[in-house]
Amino acid sequence: MQLGMIGLGRMGASMAQRLAEHGHVCVVYDLRAEAIDAALRPGIVGASSLEALVATLHKPRAIWLMVPAGVVDDDLALLAPLLEPGDILIDGGNSCYRDDIRRGAELKARQVHYVDVGTSGGVAGLGRGYCLMIGGDKEVVRHLDPIFTALAPGADAAAPTTGHQTPDSTAEQGYLHCGQHGAGHFVKMVHNGIEYGIMGAYAEGLNILHNADIGKRASSTDAETTPLRNPADYQYELDLPEIAELWRHGSVIRSWLLDLTAMALRADPELAGFKGSVADSGEGRWTLAAALDEAVPAPILSAAVFERFSSRGDADFANKLLSAMRYGFGGHVEKTGKTGGE
Amino acid sequence: MQLGMIGLGRMGASMAQRLAEHGHVCVVYDLRAEAIDAALRPGIVGASSLEALVATLHKPRAIWLMVPAGVVDDDLALLAPLLEPGDILIDGGNSCYRDDIRRGAELKARQVHYVDVGTSGGVAGLGRGYCLMIGGDKEVVRHLDPIFTALAPGADAAAPTTGHQTPDSTAEQGYLHCGQHGAGHFVKMVHNGIEYGIMGAYAEGLNILHNADIGKRASSTDAETTPLRNPADYQYELDLPEIAELWRHGSVIRSWLLDLTAMALRADPELAGFKGSVADSGEGRWTLAAALDEAVPAPILSAAVFERFSSRGDADFANKLLSAMRYGFGGHVEKTGKTGGE
Amino acid sequence: MQLGMIGLGRMGASMAQRLAEHGHVCVVYDLRAEAIDAALRPGIVGASSLEALVATLHKPRAIWLMVPAGVVDDDLALLAPLLEPGDILIDGGNSCYRDDIRRGAELKARQVHYVDVGTSGGVAGLGRGYCLMIGGDKEVVRHLDPIFTALAPGADAAAPTTGHQTPDSTAEQGYLHCGQHGAGHFVKMVHNGIEYGIMGAYAEGLNILHNADIGKRASSTDAETTPLRNPADYQYELDLPEIAELWRHGSVIRSWLLDLTAMALRADPELAGFKGSVADSGEGRWTLAAALDEAVPAPILSAAVFERFSSRGDADFANKLLSAMRYGFGGHVEKTGKTGGE
Amino acid sequence: MQLGMIGLGRMGASMAQRLAEHGHVCVVYDLRAEAIDAALRPGIVGASSLEALVATLHKPRAIWLMVPAGVVDDDLALLAPLLEPGDILIDGGNSCYRDDIRRGAELKARQVHYVDVGTSGGVAGLGRGYCLMIGGDKEVVRHLDPIFTALAPGADAAAPTTGHQTPDSTAEQGYLHCGQHGAGHFVKMVHNGIEYGIMGAYAEGLNILHNADIGKRASSTDAETTPLRNPADYQYELDLPEIAELWRHGSVIRSWLLDLTAMALRADPELAGFKGSVADSGEGRWTLAAALDEAVPAPILSAAVFERFSSRGDADFANKLLSAMRYGFGGHVEKTGKTGGE
């Protein structure tokens, strides 16, 4: 079928390409004309403006937005007046699900359908397919089934859970209608929260392995520094790239994120190419906001988000306060302090 | 080659079977005679005592212990006098690596070799193979290579990280000599610490999905209870078995632990068969002890361990203290309190 | 001066009494007529309805609401039509500061002033005074100065920070105009977040002391349970009431919450009168929401909030998932499991 | 009575002075001759060597060590041969309680008594007195009662918990015999663990207040950065020194650490004099090790310790791993990344 695609960043361009490869026709638009040119291939048609894109599509139109969450509302405001009752707008980016609820209601007033799709898979999705978490009206979602089928990885992406496939479960194909407006982004939000936690678990564990030789390093003796009580227990110089590779084979913690970790460590064992300042997209924070609203404990997921904040220096004022308090009660001066009895 | 196997629990029995299937000969022993009987098959020979087991093995003997960590020292004390210089003792269970360092030194005095093997893979290892993390002398480990090769999953267990295999890396086969005594259990220890973190990340995230319908439930208004500010945002009744299945196909968080989660949720969507009192083997705690010694932050891994403690009621006294303090400053009575201005 | 007081729970009744004792006149109202009767004393006048209360007050009227956060908006909706330009409404309860921002703007349209006051001090405030964190227009707040002076503890409540008092700082008297609408409840919100953290720190620490005799208790040996490696290190039977008392005298961690803890432990050393199901008012959650919006790491404050959630069983589904996963990979059955190699 | 004091750092020198001011005689020694000279005053006698110190003291001798934990064992090895049965060695520094258990047993073989004293109060203790947590044999501790009485703050340091003093409770004087060898340092260890938690709670909370103006700052729009959804909620420019001062007066969270915080913020509101690299003495780590051994959840105390580790850059490798993984799945480049769908 035919789909409009707005936003030709890494994700949008790849998704249009995958759709075209599966026999669909994409009419694509991006603010950057060169992005449109780069995207063209059999099955992909460029549009020079939103108006042109809308005019090119058959009715009922289906238009997929793959743009930063911060500009979705602006794009919807431009698009909505161009559309007709029965048309479908799809937000496949990283919107907060609360915006989906609002947008779904707003567009309904115009009889335009809204579908939110949480999209996972990253840059590898072009070849492997994307995992799609979908929210919206049941019939509208069903209408888009050919699109979802083409984008999703298909059942071969994983062995059947019970040994055989369940005929009417699209989950096994890699896409799922999760519920009403926002349900797709809600599930994707939690997916990303979990992702943060898993990434952090590997990172912390590998950092412990990385420092397993600490007993070989000298340490000074003063009242401020804890001497390592048992240096003989920390004499290991571990080969992290090999260990990450090892765990991929049969361990309980094998996963795709571990595959990526092994790849990164093999390419750059000391990770010298990275500074360690870790961004966080909104999903991690919104996951915690949901946990707080629901009164669900989420210490792991919150630790993962806070580690990222700290990696960017956002704890600096708090740390200065700790130093100031230590100076206050113990006369401790940072780093050169002598005894002072906390 | 020939291997003695002591301890025929779930893991030991399966490992002996896998070795036999790969053409090795196992001489097996367990305190429970019926466990020996159950283990017998072509390639597996029973021994009626430790002495019989030792007498049956060719020299240099190689004996693998697969027993609870708490009884390894007792078994070693019984075995050591029966052995001769050049014999090899392997601890494949969940020992703390610090014990390995000590045992390695103690057995060296008898010219008996000691090898520690962290074994991952669980009950599925019989068919898929076990991921083996190995510590000990290089030559002794090399001598045991046929055993490790048979137990490990082999390179087919995962696609090559760089697109092609690295000829001399046993990590790609699923086993690795990590370093001196204790290195195997050190790496396994951190593996389990990471495992706790990953499990907890899924559990917290799915719990948030599980409660996404909280806006549909009534809530009372008093000064103690926070009213949910936005019930319209929590109207989702999500199908957790389907979502876990979905994520297995192309999502960033696909993993073997997710496969198990999908299986468990499909079999019992409300998990009514579980109470939620979660044991912790020692590796999680020891991982944190290592993090503390190394001054490596591990907030995710510690949250995972503490969640398990809490699940068993170990926070009860602390919680009572919180209630007592709240009563002290605000006159708050548990659960039925009225306003009191914290 | 004259003040209307609506809501005669523990806090409202005590505050009216303290104001009357300082020479002010309070016109009080509560839905429960018996609460009004109980509050009457010299300087306290009862009103039989909101209309009567409004009619009784001199203009410009100042009316203080001390009611559950969930009913403030309802009360404001009843009151606003009864008021005249220049009148002042004060919310002294536990509202979310975001509501203050909204209410301030809504009431401004009616030329009614709105002031938010975060009130700390608990039931002890009647005698000692209340710590008041205030948001609103500067001049309106200044107009209410006699009220705040009477409610606040006064400078004698703590020794001067720099050895002498700062003449124009009301902070030393125990009240402070923090900023525009919501600033008072914002500061109070964070105050409560900190309070949760401090309470949790004591509770965790005392729980560790409470279990310092764990080496005296027997423990079983199986592959699931970590044997305590060093029982000789945990042979202490510590006297918690005495230790809490001790710390009040000269230790770094002396505080009012410690005073309360010592009192609670002296009265009931095993805290048998409490179940340990800990409520959380909204401020802790809102503090975390602010930390997330600001990208400020708050692992301690979040741990404190999540401990309370867990104390009420809100982690149960997550814990069941952990058990289900452990069963999946290791065949571990809860509590009675045997070896299974995580 | 007479006491030997070894170690004239900030704490040791002040304690000798306080003892002298209470009529005791201190024979003092330090490796730095100038520290001895500086300590001399009526009631304080200098000794030029350990031998001289021992020779100067009446029998049974009582010698207090106030030296870094890392050198206590060395000092004990020098002192023990100089002593006679019945002499008493006191470690008032920050030793790990496990060392006390060992030392108590070792010295007992020489019939020398060992007493461990956890000392809290910091540099303010000279004037206010020290809070003393004591471990050792009951009679030996009782023999030292005059010393403890002089060092402790006395009952006036805090209002009686139940309105009147308990005659036989030394806790109200500020010292307590907690139990056998190590009990003093065990209780002090947990005291410091709690201290870390409380300090961190204030620091996190004040950091949230510090950033309450984040809505006034510009933010960019791309797929990596979460736009602040509600900038209108973060328009507060809060006066932290005044707020810290305010809370000292009647709030629930008033404490001595808050007094110090108010002092530090008044002196330097932006804390420009501090870098925020926070040391940790061993007690925080050992507290967590005890929590792990006891299976007591301690998420707040561990978060506090890990925040300190992170403040010193010990998370760097972990953070680089997170960046590497993000690059792997989303092509995210640190800080300049574009859209990529986690």
Tab-separated table of N, CA and C in Angstrom, chain B residues 10-11 71 96 99 120 122-123 188 192 195-196 199 203 206-207 210 221 224 226 229 240 256-257 260-261 271 274-282 308 311 314 317-326 329-331 334-335 338-342, chain C residues 10-11 96 99 120 122-123 188 191-192 195-196 199 203 206-207 210 221 224 226 229 240 256-257 260-261 271 274-282 308 311 314 317-326 329-331 334-335 338-342:
chain	number	residue	atom	x	y	z
B	10	ARG	N	20.768	-31.336	39.785
B	10	ARG	CA	20.337	-30.977	38.428
B	10	ARG	C	21.513	-30.686	37.515
B	11	MET	N	22.463	-29.894	38.014
B	11	MET	CA	23.553	-29.465	37.156
B	11	MET	C	24.555	-30.594	36.923
B	71	VAL	N	29.675	-26.995	51.022
B	71	VAL	CA	30.282	-28.290	51.367
B	71	VAL	C	31.531	-28.579	50.559
B	96	CYS	N	32.762	-18.833	46.313
B	96	CYS	CA	33.318	-17.483	46.307
B	96	CYS	C	34.772	-17.574	45.845
B	99	ASP	N	37.667	-18.176	48.189
B	99	ASP	CA	37.947	-19.543	48.611
B	99	ASP	C	38.834	-20.248	47.604
B	120	SER	N	27.599	-21.354	33.709
B	120	SER	CA	26.304	-20.725	33.475
B	120	SER	C	25.540	-21.488	32.405
B	122	GLY	N	22.250	-23.029	33.311
B	122	GLY	CA	21.077	-23.583	33.960
B	122	GLY	C	20.673	-24.917	33.365
B	123	VAL	N	19.418	-25.255	33.588
B	123	VAL	CA	18.942	-26.578	33.200
B	123	VAL	C	18.915	-26.755	31.685
B	188	LYS	N	32.334	-15.302	36.956
B	188	LYS	CA	30.981	-15.848	37.128
B	188	LYS	C	30.184	-15.046	38.166
B	192	ASN	N	26.672	-13.164	37.515
B	192	ASN	CA	25.422	-13.304	38.274
B	192	ASN	C	24.949	-11.962	38.804
B	195	GLU	N	23.238	-10.512	36.030
B	195	GLU	CA	21.975	-11.245	35.858
B	195	GLU	C	20.896	-10.726	36.799
B	196	TYR	N	21.246	-10.500	38.055
B	196	TYR	CA	20.278	-9.938	39.000
B	196	TYR	C	19.751	-8.603	38.482
B	199	MET	N	17.436	-9.125	35.428
B	199	MET	CA	16.149	-9.679	35.867
B	199	MET	C	15.304	-8.600	36.539
B	203	ALA	N	11.647	-7.078	35.628
B	203	ALA	CA	10.575	-7.222	36.623
B	203	ALA	C	9.960	-5.871	36.965
B	206	LEU	N	7.944	-4.588	33.837
B	206	LEU	CA	6.686	-5.306	33.641
B	206	LEU	C	5.689	-4.995	34.746
B	207	ASN	N	6.192	-4.725	35.926
B	207	ASN	CA	5.292	-4.327	37.020
B	207	ASN	C	4.640	-2.976	36.707
B	210	HIS	N	2.014	-3.733	34.330
B	210	HIS	CA	0.964	-4.471	35.033
B	210	HIS	C	-0.008	-3.523	35.730
B	221	THR	N	-9.700	9.871	49.492
B	221	THR	CA	-9.120	11.195	49.707
B	221	THR	C	-8.895	11.429	51.187
B	224	GLU	N	-3.181	11.516	54.020
B	224	GLU	CA	-2.085	10.560	53.976
B	224	GLU	C	-1.851	9.987	52.586
B	226	THR	N	-1.748	10.076	48.579
B	226	THR	CA	-1.651	10.951	47.430
B	226	THR	C	-2.714	10.556	46.437
B	229	ARG	N	-3.021	12.116	40.346
B	229	ARG	CA	-3.384	13.407	39.763
B	229	ARG	C	-4.007	13.265	38.386
B	240	LEU	N	0.426	-8.652	29.111
B	240	LEU	CA	1.853	-8.850	29.371
B	240	LEU	C	2.459	-10.033	28.631
B	256	TRP	N	17.930	-13.860	26.385
B	256	TRP	CA	17.463	-15.168	26.809
B	256	TRP	C	16.574	-15.042	28.044
B	257	LEU	N	16.919	-14.127	28.943
B	257	LEU	CA	16.057	-13.937	30.115
B	257	LEU	C	14.676	-13.442	29.710
B	260	LEU	N	12.727	-16.472	28.624
B	260	LEU	CA	12.186	-17.193	29.785
B	260	LEU	C	10.985	-16.461	30.372
B	261	THR	N	11.067	-15.149	30.380
B	261	THR	CA	9.964	-14.346	30.906
B	261	THR	C	8.709	-14.548	30.058
B	271	LEU	N	1.030	-15.118	37.189
B	271	LEU	CA	2.102	-15.704	38.008
B	271	LEU	C	1.578	-16.151	39.369
B	274	PHE	N	3.500	-18.338	42.002
B	274	PHE	CA	4.683	-17.877	42.730
B	274	PHE	C	4.277	-16.945	43.860
B	275	LYS	N	5.049	-16.995	44.920
B	275	LYS	CA	4.766	-16.121	46.058
B	275	LYS	C	5.552	-14.810	45.975
B	276	GLY	N	6.684	-14.841	45.299
B	276	GLY	CA	7.479	-13.622	45.201
B	276	GLY	C	8.485	-13.454	46.318
B	277	SER	N	8.834	-14.557	46.952
B	277	SER	CA	9.921	-14.524	47.934
B	277	SER	C	11.174	-15.017	47.228
B	278	VAL	N	12.102	-14.099	46.930
B	278	VAL	CA	13.183	-14.398	46.006
B	278	VAL	C	14.493	-14.668	46.744
B	279	ALA	N	15.029	-15.854	46.551
B	279	ALA	CA	16.321	-16.207	47.150
B	279	ALA	C	17.436	-15.453	46.442
B	280	ASP	N	18.569	-15.359	47.089
B	280	ASP	CA	19.751	-14.848	46.396
B	280	ASP	C	20.918	-15.757	46.728
B	281	SER	N	21.566	-16.245	45.691
B	281	SER	CA	22.798	-16.985	45.930
B	281	SER	C	23.873	-15.953	46.238
B	282	GLY	N	24.995	-16.383	46.693
B	282	GLY	CA	25.996	-15.459	47.200
B	282	GLY	C	26.607	-14.530	46.178
B	308	ARG	N	15.690	-8.259	46.422
B	308	ARG	CA	15.485	-9.658	46.834
B	308	ARG	C	15.405	-9.761	48.358
B	311	SER	N	12.072	-8.647	49.377
B	311	SER	CA	10.994	-9.568	48.999
B	311	SER	C	10.789	-10.649	50.054
B	314	ASP	N	13.091	-8.876	54.861
B	314	ASP	CA	14.239	-8.467	55.663
B	314	ASP	C	14.270	-6.969	55.956
B	317	PHE	N	11.917	-4.588	60.043
B	317	PHE	CA	12.214	-3.758	61.212
B	317	PHE	C	12.420	-2.304	60.798
B	318	ALA	N	13.111	-2.128	59.678
B	318	ALA	CA	13.316	-0.765	59.169
B	318	ALA	C	11.979	-0.095	58.883
B	319	ASN	N	11.057	-0.831	58.292
B	319	ASN	CA	9.761	-0.240	57.981
B	319	ASN	C	8.978	0.107	59.240
B	320	LYS	N	9.097	-0.746	60.238
B	320	LYS	CA	8.435	-0.420	61.500
B	320	LYS	C	9.000	0.864	62.092
B	321	LEU	N	10.303	1.044	61.942
B	321	LEU	CA	10.915	2.277	62.436
B	321	LEU	C	10.349	3.494	61.709
B	322	LEU	N	10.164	3.354	60.411
B	322	LEU	CA	9.591	4.477	59.666
B	322	LEU	C	8.198	4.809	60.173
B	323	SER	N	7.416	3.775	60.390
B	323	SER	CA	6.072	3.997	60.929
B	323	SER	C	6.139	4.655	62.303
B	324	ALA	N	7.089	4.206	63.104
B	324	ALA	CA	7.208	4.756	64.462
B	324	ALA	C	7.603	6.231	64.411
B	325	MET	N	8.490	6.594	63.505
B	325	MET	CA	8.889	7.995	63.385
B	325	MET	C	7.718	8.842	62.907
B	326	ARG	N	6.984	8.323	61.922
B	326	ARG	CA	5.845	9.092	61.413
B	326	ARG	C	4.812	9.310	62.521
B	329	PHE	N	6.244	12.250	64.793
B	329	PHE	CA	6.174	13.671	64.460
B	329	PHE	C	4.798	14.104	63.980
B	330	GLY	N	4.052	13.163	63.403
B	330	GLY	CA	2.785	13.600	62.830
B	330	GLY	C	1.571	12.964	63.462
B	331	GLY	N	1.814	12.059	64.412
B	331	GLY	CA	0.681	11.347	64.965
B	331	GLY	C	0.034	10.424	63.959
B	334	GLU	N	-0.742	3.994	61.253
B	334	GLU	CA	-0.633	3.256	60.003
B	334	GLU	C	-1.987	3.037	59.341
B	335	LYS	N	-2.088	3.396	58.079
B	335	LYS	CA	-3.194	3.060	57.188
B	335	LYS	C	-4.502	3.761	57.473
B	338	LYS	N	-5.051	10.382	59.672
B	338	LYS	CA	-5.619	11.615	59.140
B	338	LYS	C	-4.500	12.640	59.013
B	339	THR	N	-4.858	13.845	58.725
B	339	THR	CA	-3.863	14.872	58.428
B	339	THR	C	-2.872	15.085	59.566
B	340	GLY	N	-1.631	15.420	59.186
B	340	GLY	CA	-0.641	15.607	60.241
B	340	GLY	C	0.625	16.298	59.801
B	341	GLY	N	0.664	16.797	58.592
B	341	GLY	CA	1.753	17.676	58.160
B	341	GLY	C	3.151	17.170	58.401
B	342	GLU	N	3.652	16.309	57.535
B	342	GLU	CA	5.061	15.937	57.621
B	342	GLU	C	5.883	17.201	57.447
C	10	ARG	N	-5.798	17.671	63.264
C	10	ARG	CA	-4.713	17.861	64.225
C	10	ARG	C	-3.954	19.152	63.983
C	11	MET	N	-3.628	19.406	62.713
C	11	MET	CA	-2.793	20.571	62.430
C	11	MET	C	-3.591	21.870	62.547
C	96	CYS	N	0.351	20.102	45.941
C	96	CYS	CA	1.440	20.100	44.972
C	96	CYS	C	1.619	21.532	44.463
C	99	ASP	N	-0.299	22.956	41.538
C	99	ASP	CA	-1.664	23.441	41.755
C	99	ASP	C	-1.654	24.887	42.233
C	120	SER	N	5.759	22.800	58.404
C	120	SER	CA	6.425	21.655	59.011
C	120	SER	C	6.452	21.814	60.519
C	122	GLY	N	4.728	19.206	62.596
C	122	GLY	CA	3.931	18.112	63.134
C	122	GLY	C	3.186	18.516	64.392
C	123	VAL	N	2.785	17.496	65.142
C	123	VAL	CA	1.959	17.738	66.307
C	123	VAL	C	2.697	18.507	67.396
C	188	LYS	N	8.705	23.090	50.594
C	188	LYS	CA	8.186	22.088	51.533
C	188	LYS	C	8.251	20.677	50.926
C	191	HIS	N	11.671	19.554	51.223
C	191	HIS	CA	11.858	19.272	52.658
C	191	HIS	C	11.372	17.871	52.983
C	192	ASN	N	10.206	17.524	52.511
C	192	ASN	CA	9.683	16.193	52.801
C	192	ASN	C	10.477	15.100	52.085
C	195	GLU	N	13.306	14.571	54.190
C	195	GLU	CA	12.830	13.881	55.395
C	195	GLU	C	12.730	12.372	55.159
C	196	TYR	N	12.176	11.975	54.024
C	196	TYR	CA	12.091	10.542	53.708
C	196	TYR	C	13.489	9.928	53.697
C	199	MET	N	14.900	9.689	57.294
C	199	MET	CA	14.219	8.616	58.022
C	199	MET	C	14.712	7.246	57.555
C	203	ALA	N	16.560	4.221	59.551
C	203	ALA	CA	15.878	2.923	59.600
C	203	ALA	C	16.785	1.806	59.082
C	206	LEU	N	19.690	1.260	61.685
C	206	LEU	CA	19.253	0.572	62.897
C	206	LEU	C	18.868	-0.872	62.607
C	207	ASN	N	18.395	-1.124	61.406
C	207	ASN	CA	18.096	-2.509	61.030
C	207	ASN	C	19.390	-3.335	60.961
C	210	HIS	N	20.211	-4.068	64.423
C	210	HIS	CA	19.217	-5.019	64.925
C	210	HIS	C	19.603	-6.457	64.575
C	221	THR	N	22.542	-25.316	54.750
C	221	THR	CA	23.475	-25.393	53.644
C	221	THR	C	22.803	-25.999	52.434
C	224	GLU	N	21.142	-22.766	47.215
C	224	GLU	CA	20.368	-21.538	47.065
C	224	GLU	C	20.709	-20.493	48.111
C	226	THR	N	23.141	-18.532	50.628
C	226	THR	CA	24.522	-18.193	50.905
C	226	THR	C	24.792	-18.437	52.367
C	229	ARG	N	29.633	-16.249	55.769
C	229	ARG	CA	31.028	-16.672	55.727
C	229	ARG	C	31.749	-16.463	57.054
C	240	LEU	N	19.300	-1.225	71.122
C	240	LEU	CA	18.963	-0.124	70.221
C	240	LEU	C	18.425	1.117	70.922
C	256	TRP	N	16.320	16.021	65.180
C	256	TRP	CA	15.017	15.861	65.808
C	256	TRP	C	14.396	14.511	65.469
C	257	LEU	N	14.623	14.045	64.245
C	257	LEU	CA	14.105	12.721	63.892
C	257	LEU	C	14.771	11.639	64.736
C	260	LEU	N	12.999	11.567	68.031
C	260	LEU	CA	11.747	10.803	67.931
C	260	LEU	C	12.016	9.304	67.904
C	261	THR	N	13.083	8.934	67.209
C	261	THR	CA	13.438	7.524	67.132
C	261	THR	C	13.784	6.980	68.515
C	271	LEU	N	9.314	-2.520	68.613
C	271	LEU	CA	8.347	-1.847	67.739
C	271	LEU	C	7.195	-2.774	67.371
C	274	PHE	N	3.843	-1.773	65.582
C	274	PHE	CA	3.760	-1.319	64.195
C	274	PHE	C	3.860	-2.501	63.246
C	275	LYS	N	3.195	-2.361	62.110
C	275	LYS	CA	3.251	-3.430	61.110
C	275	LYS	C	4.360	-3.185	60.093
C	276	GLY	N	4.694	-1.932	59.873
C	276	GLY	CA	5.733	-1.624	58.894
C	276	GLY	C	5.200	-1.398	57.492
C	277	SER	N	3.925	-1.062	57.400
C	277	SER	CA	3.347	-0.660	56.119
C	277	SER	C	3.348	0.860	56.096
C	278	VAL	N	4.243	1.449	55.301
C	278	VAL	CA	4.522	2.876	55.419
C	278	VAL	C	3.841	3.666	54.303
C	279	ALA	N	2.977	4.595	54.691
C	279	ALA	CA	2.315	5.462	53.714
C	279	ALA	C	3.324	6.468	53.168
C	280	ASP	N	2.991	7.039	52.032
C	280	ASP	CA	3.793	8.167	51.553
C	280	ASP	C	2.834	9.254	51.099
C	281	SER	N	3.041	10.431	51.634
C	281	SER	CA	2.276	11.566	51.118
C	281	SER	C	2.903	11.946	49.790
C	282	GLY	N	2.270	12.792	49.046
C	282	GLY	CA	2.709	13.054	47.679
C	282	GLY	C	4.056	13.736	47.558
C	308	ARG	N	9.219	2.685	50.723
C	308	ARG	CA	7.850	2.768	51.241
C	308	ARG	C	6.867	2.004	50.350
C	311	SER	N	7.242	-1.565	51.103
C	311	SER	CA	6.739	-1.948	52.428
C	311	SER	C	5.248	-2.268	52.377
C	314	ASP	N	3.830	-3.322	47.054
C	314	ASP	CA	3.673	-2.910	45.659
C	314	ASP	C	4.714	-3.517	44.719
C	317	PHE	N	4.297	-8.178	42.264
C	317	PHE	CA	4.287	-8.782	40.931
C	317	PHE	C	5.707	-8.879	40.380
C	318	ALA	N	6.495	-7.840	40.619
C	318	ALA	CA	7.895	-7.872	40.180
C	318	ALA	C	8.622	-9.047	40.822
C	319	ASN	N	8.388	-9.257	42.099
C	319	ASN	CA	9.077	-10.354	42.777
C	319	ASN	C	8.632	-11.712	42.242
C	320	LYS	N	7.368	-11.824	41.936
C	320	LYS	CA	6.901	-13.077	41.342
C	320	LYS	C	7.589	-13.327	40.002
C	321	LEU	N	7.793	-12.264	39.239
C	321	LEU	CA	8.494	-12.414	37.968
C	321	LEU	C	9.916	-12.913	38.192
C	322	LEU	N	10.571	-12.393	39.214
C	322	LEU	CA	11.930	-12.868	39.497
C	322	LEU	C	11.914	-14.357	39.818
C	323	SER	N	10.968	-14.755	40.628
C	323	SER	CA	10.858	-16.184	40.946
C	323	SER	C	10.594	-17.006	39.698
C	324	ALA	N	9.743	-16.476	38.838
C	324	ALA	CA	9.395	-17.214	37.617
C	324	ALA	C	10.614	-17.351	36.706
C	325	MET	N	11.413	-16.292	36.609
C	325	MET	CA	12.619	-16.382	35.784
C	325	MET	C	13.612	-17.374	36.374
C	326	ARG	N	13.770	-17.332	37.685
C	326	ARG	CA	14.719	-18.256	38.317
C	326	ARG	C	14.286	-19.700	38.086
C	329	PHE	N	15.288	-20.600	34.344
C	329	PHE	CA	16.648	-20.960	33.916
C	329	PHE	C	17.304	-21.974	34.825
C	330	GLY	N	16.886	-21.989	36.091
C	330	GLY	CA	17.607	-22.877	36.996
C	330	GLY	C	16.756	-23.960	37.600
C	331	GLY	N	15.458	-23.945	37.283
C	331	GLY	CA	14.582	-24.913	37.911
C	331	GLY	C	14.434	-24.659	39.400
C	334	GLU	N	10.793	-21.859	44.720
C	334	GLU	CA	10.929	-20.913	45.829
C	334	GLU	C	11.145	-21.618	47.158
C	335	LYS	N	12.164	-21.197	47.860
C	335	LYS	CA	12.416	-21.543	49.258
C	335	LYS	C	12.859	-22.975	49.507
C	338	LYS	N	16.990	-26.652	45.218
C	338	LYS	CA	18.304	-27.275	45.317
C	338	LYS	C	19.206	-26.649	44.267
C	339	THR	N	20.350	-27.226	44.054
C	339	THR	CA	21.354	-26.631	43.177
C	339	THR	C	20.844	-26.415	41.762
C	340	GLY	N	21.319	-25.360	41.113
C	340	GLY	CA	20.846	-25.113	39.760
C	340	GLY	C	21.637	-24.090	38.983
C	341	GLY	N	22.727	-23.620	39.514
C	341	GLY	CA	23.679	-22.817	38.742
C	341	GLY	C	23.089	-21.644	37.989
C	342	GLU	N	22.870	-20.544	38.678
C	342	GLU	CA	22.473	-19.342	37.943
C	342	GLU	C	23.566	-19.025	36.943
